[in-house]
PDB file of C-alpha atoms and ligand atoms in Angstrom:
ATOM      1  CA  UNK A 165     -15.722  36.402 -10.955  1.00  0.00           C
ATOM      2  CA  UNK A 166     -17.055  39.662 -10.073  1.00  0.00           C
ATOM      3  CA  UNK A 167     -18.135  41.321  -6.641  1.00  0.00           C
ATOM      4  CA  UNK A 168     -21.919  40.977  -6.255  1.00  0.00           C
ATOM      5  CA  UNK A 169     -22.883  41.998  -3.061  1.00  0.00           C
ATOM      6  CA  UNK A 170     -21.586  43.409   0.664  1.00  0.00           C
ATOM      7  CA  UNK A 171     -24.222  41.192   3.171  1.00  0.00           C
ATOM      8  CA  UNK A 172     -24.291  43.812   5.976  1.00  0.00           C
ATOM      9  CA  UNK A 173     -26.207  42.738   9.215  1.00  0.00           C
ATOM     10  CA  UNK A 174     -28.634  44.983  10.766  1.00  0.00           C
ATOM     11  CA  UNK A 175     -30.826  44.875  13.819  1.00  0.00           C
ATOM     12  CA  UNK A 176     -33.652  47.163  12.037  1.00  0.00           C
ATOM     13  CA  UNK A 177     -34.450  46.340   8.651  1.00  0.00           C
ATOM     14  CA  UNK A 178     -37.139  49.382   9.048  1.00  0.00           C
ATOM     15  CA  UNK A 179     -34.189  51.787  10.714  1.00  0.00           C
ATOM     16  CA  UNK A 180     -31.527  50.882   8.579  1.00  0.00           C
ATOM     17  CA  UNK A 181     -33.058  50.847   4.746  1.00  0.00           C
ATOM     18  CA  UNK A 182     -33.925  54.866   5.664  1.00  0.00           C
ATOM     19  CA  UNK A 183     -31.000  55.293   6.148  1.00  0.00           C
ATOM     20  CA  UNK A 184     -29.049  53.702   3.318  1.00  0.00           C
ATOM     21  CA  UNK A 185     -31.793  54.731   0.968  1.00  0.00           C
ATOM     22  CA  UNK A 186     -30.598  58.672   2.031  1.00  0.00           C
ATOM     23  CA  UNK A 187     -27.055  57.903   1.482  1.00  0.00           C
ATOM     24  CA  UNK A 188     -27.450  55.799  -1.919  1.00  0.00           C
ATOM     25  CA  UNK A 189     -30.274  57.654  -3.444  1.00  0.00           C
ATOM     26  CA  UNK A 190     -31.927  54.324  -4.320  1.00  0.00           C
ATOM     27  CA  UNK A 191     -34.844  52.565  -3.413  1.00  0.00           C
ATOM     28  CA  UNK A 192     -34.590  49.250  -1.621  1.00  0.00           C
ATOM     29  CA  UNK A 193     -36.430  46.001  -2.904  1.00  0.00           C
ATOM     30  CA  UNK A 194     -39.237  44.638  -1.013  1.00  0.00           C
ATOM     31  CA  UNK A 195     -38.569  42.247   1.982  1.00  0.00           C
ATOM     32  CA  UNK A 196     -37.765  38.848   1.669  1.00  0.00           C
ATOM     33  CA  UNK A 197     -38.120  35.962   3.887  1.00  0.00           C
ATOM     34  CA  UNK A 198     -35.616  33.210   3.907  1.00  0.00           C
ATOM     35  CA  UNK A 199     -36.402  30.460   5.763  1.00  0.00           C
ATOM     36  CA  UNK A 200     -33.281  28.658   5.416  1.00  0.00           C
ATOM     37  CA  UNK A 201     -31.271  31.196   7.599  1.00  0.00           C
ATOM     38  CA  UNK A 202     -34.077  32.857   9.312  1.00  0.00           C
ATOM     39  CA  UNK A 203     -33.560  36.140   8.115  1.00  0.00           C
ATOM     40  CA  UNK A 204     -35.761  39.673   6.057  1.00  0.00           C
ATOM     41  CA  UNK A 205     -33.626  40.390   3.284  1.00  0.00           C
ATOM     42  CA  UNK A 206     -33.307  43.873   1.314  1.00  0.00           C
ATOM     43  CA  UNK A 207     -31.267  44.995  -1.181  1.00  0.00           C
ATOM     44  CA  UNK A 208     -30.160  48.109  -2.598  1.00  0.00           C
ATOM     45  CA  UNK A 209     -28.745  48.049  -6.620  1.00  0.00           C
ATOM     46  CA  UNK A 210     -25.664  50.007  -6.539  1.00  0.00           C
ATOM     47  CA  UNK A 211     -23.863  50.268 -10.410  1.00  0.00           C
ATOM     48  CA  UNK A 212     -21.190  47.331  -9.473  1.00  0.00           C
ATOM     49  CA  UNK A 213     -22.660  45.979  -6.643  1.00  0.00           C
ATOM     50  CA  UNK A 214     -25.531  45.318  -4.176  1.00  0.00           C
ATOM     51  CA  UNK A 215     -25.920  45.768  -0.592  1.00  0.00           C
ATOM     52  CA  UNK A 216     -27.731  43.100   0.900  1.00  0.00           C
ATOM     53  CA  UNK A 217     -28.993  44.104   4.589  1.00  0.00           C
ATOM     54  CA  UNK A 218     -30.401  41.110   6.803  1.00  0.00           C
ATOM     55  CA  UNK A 219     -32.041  41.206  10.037  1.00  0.00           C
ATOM     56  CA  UNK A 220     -32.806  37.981  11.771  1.00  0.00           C
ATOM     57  CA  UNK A 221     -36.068  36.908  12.679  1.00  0.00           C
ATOM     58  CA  UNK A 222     -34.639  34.157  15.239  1.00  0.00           C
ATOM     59  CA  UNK A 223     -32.157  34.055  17.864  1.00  0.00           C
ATOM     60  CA  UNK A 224     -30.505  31.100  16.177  1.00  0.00           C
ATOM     61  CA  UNK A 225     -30.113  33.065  12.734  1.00  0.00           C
ATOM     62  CA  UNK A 226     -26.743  33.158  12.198  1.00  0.00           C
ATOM     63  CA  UNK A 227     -27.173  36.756  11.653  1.00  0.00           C
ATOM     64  CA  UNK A 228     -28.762  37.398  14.962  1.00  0.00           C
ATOM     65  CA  UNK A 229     -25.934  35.227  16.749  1.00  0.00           C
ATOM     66  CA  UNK A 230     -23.633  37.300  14.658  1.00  0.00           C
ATOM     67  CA  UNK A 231     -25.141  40.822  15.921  1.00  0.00           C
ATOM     68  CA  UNK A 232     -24.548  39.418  19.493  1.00  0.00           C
ATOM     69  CA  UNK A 233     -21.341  38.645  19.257  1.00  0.00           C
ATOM     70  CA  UNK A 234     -19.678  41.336  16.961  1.00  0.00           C
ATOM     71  CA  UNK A 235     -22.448  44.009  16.756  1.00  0.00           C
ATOM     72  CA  UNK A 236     -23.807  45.235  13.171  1.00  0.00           C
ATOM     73  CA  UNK A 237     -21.716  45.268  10.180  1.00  0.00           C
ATOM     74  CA  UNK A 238     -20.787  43.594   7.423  1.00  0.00           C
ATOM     75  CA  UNK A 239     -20.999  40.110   7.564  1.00  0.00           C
ATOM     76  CA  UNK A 240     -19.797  38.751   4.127  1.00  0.00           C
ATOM     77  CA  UNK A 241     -18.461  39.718   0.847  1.00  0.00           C
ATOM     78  CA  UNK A 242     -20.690  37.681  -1.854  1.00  0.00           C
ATOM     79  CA  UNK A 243     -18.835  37.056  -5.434  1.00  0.00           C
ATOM     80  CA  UNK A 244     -20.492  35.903  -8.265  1.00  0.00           C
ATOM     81  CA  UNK A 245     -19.189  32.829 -10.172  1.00  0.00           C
ATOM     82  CA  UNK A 246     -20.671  31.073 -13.481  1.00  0.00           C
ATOM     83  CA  UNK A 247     -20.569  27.587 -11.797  1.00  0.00           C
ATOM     84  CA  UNK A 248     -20.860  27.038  -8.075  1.00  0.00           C
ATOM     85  CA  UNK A 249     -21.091  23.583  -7.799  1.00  0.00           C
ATOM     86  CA  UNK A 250     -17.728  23.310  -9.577  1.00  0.00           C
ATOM     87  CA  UNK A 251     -16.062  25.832  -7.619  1.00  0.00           C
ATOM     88  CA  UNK A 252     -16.409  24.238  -4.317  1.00  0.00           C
ATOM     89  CA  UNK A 253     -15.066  20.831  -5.558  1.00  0.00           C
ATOM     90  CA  UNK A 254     -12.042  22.713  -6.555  1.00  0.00           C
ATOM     91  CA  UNK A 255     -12.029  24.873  -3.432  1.00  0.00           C
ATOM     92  CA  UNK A 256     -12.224  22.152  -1.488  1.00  0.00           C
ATOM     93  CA  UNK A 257      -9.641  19.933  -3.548  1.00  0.00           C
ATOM     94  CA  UNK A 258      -7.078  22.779  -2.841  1.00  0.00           C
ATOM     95  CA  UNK A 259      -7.875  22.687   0.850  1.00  0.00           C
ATOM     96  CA  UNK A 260     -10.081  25.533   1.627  1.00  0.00           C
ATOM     97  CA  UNK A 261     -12.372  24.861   4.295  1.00  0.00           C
ATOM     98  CA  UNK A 262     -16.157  25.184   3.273  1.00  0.00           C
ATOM     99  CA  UNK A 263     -19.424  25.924   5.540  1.00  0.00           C
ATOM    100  CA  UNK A 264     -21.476  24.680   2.760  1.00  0.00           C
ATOM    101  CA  UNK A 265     -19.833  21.773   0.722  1.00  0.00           C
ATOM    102  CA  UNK A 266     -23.019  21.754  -2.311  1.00  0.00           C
ATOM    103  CA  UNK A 267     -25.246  24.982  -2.773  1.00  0.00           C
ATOM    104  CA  UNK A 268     -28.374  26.155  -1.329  1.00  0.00           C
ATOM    105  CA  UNK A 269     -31.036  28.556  -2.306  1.00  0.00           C
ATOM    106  CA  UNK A 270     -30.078  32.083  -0.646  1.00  0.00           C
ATOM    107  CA  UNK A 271     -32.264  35.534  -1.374  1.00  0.00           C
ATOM    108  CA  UNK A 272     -33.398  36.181  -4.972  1.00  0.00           C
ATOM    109  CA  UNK A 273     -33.278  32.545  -5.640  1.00  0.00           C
ATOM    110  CA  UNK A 274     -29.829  32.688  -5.934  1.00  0.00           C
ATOM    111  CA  UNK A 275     -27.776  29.810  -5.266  1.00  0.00           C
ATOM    112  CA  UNK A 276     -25.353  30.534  -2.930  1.00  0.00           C
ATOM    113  CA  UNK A 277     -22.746  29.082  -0.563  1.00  0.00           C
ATOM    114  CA  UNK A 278     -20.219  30.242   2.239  1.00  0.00           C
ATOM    115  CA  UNK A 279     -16.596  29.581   2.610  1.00  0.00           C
ATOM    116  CA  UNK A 280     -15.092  29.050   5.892  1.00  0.00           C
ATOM    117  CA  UNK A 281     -13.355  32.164   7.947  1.00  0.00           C
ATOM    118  CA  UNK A 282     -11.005  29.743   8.628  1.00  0.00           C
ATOM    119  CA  UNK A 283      -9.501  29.434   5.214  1.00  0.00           C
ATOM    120  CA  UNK A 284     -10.244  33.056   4.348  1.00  0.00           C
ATOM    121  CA  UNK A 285      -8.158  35.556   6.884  1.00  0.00           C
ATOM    122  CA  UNK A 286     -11.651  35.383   8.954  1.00  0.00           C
ATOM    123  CA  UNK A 287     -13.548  37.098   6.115  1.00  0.00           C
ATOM    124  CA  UNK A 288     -16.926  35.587   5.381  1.00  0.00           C
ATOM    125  CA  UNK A 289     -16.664  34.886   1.496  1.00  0.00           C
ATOM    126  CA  UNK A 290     -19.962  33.369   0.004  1.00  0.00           C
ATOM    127  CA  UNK A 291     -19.909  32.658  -3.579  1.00  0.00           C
ATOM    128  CA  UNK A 292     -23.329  33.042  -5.590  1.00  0.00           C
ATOM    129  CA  UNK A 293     -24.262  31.607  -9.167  1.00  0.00           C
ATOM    130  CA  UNK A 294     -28.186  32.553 -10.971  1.00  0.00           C
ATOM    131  CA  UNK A 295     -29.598  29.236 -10.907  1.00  0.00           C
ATOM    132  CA  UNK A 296     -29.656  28.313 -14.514  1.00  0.00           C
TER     133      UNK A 296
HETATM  134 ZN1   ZN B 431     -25.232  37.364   0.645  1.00  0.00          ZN
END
């Protein structure tokens, strides 16, 4: 399992990515829509990991609700594993809590899904696998 990406949440995609882009020194991919949370996704390659900035386009993306209650910031800590689908069976067999019980399709066509806070010390873990 390796880290693959910090999801930060931003209220400015526009603001933000001129910023990160100064302190980086990389270019950040195009926007992406995903429909599923209602959110513009960018992402800057770093050499070990990605940051993945998200600005919701809705108030009831959970990254808007999330920007109302806590403010900007990081909102998750991705990790790449080699088989989702089999690591939240066993996840859930050892009693972790899970916001997403089978995967869905996140940004990049990646499939992707979220532990709870609950089990995690309140850190939002989501786990990501390349579709095969
Ligand atoms: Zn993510």
């Amino acid at each position: 399992m390796k880290l693959a990406h910090l999801g930060i949440a931003v209220k400015s995609l526009d603001d933000s990515v001129k910023i990160f882009e100064k302190i980086f020194k990389v270019k950040a991919t195009e926007k992406e829509y995903v429909d599923e949370q209602k959110v513009n996704v960018r992402k800057l390659h770093l050499e070990n990991c990605d940051l993945e900035l998200l600005e919701g386009t809705d108030p009831e993306s959970p990254i808007s609700k999330y920007i109302e209650k806590k403010g900007e910031g990081i909102h998750h800590v991705s990790f790449e594993v080699s088989d989702i689908a089999g690591s939240l069976i066993e996840l859930k067999e050892e009693g972790i809590k899970l916001i997403n019980e089978t995967p869905r399709t996140g940004a990049d066509d990646m499939l992707i899904a979220f532990l709870h806070p609950k089990s995690t010390n309140s850190i939002l873990i989501e786990f990501t696998q390349k579709k095969k």
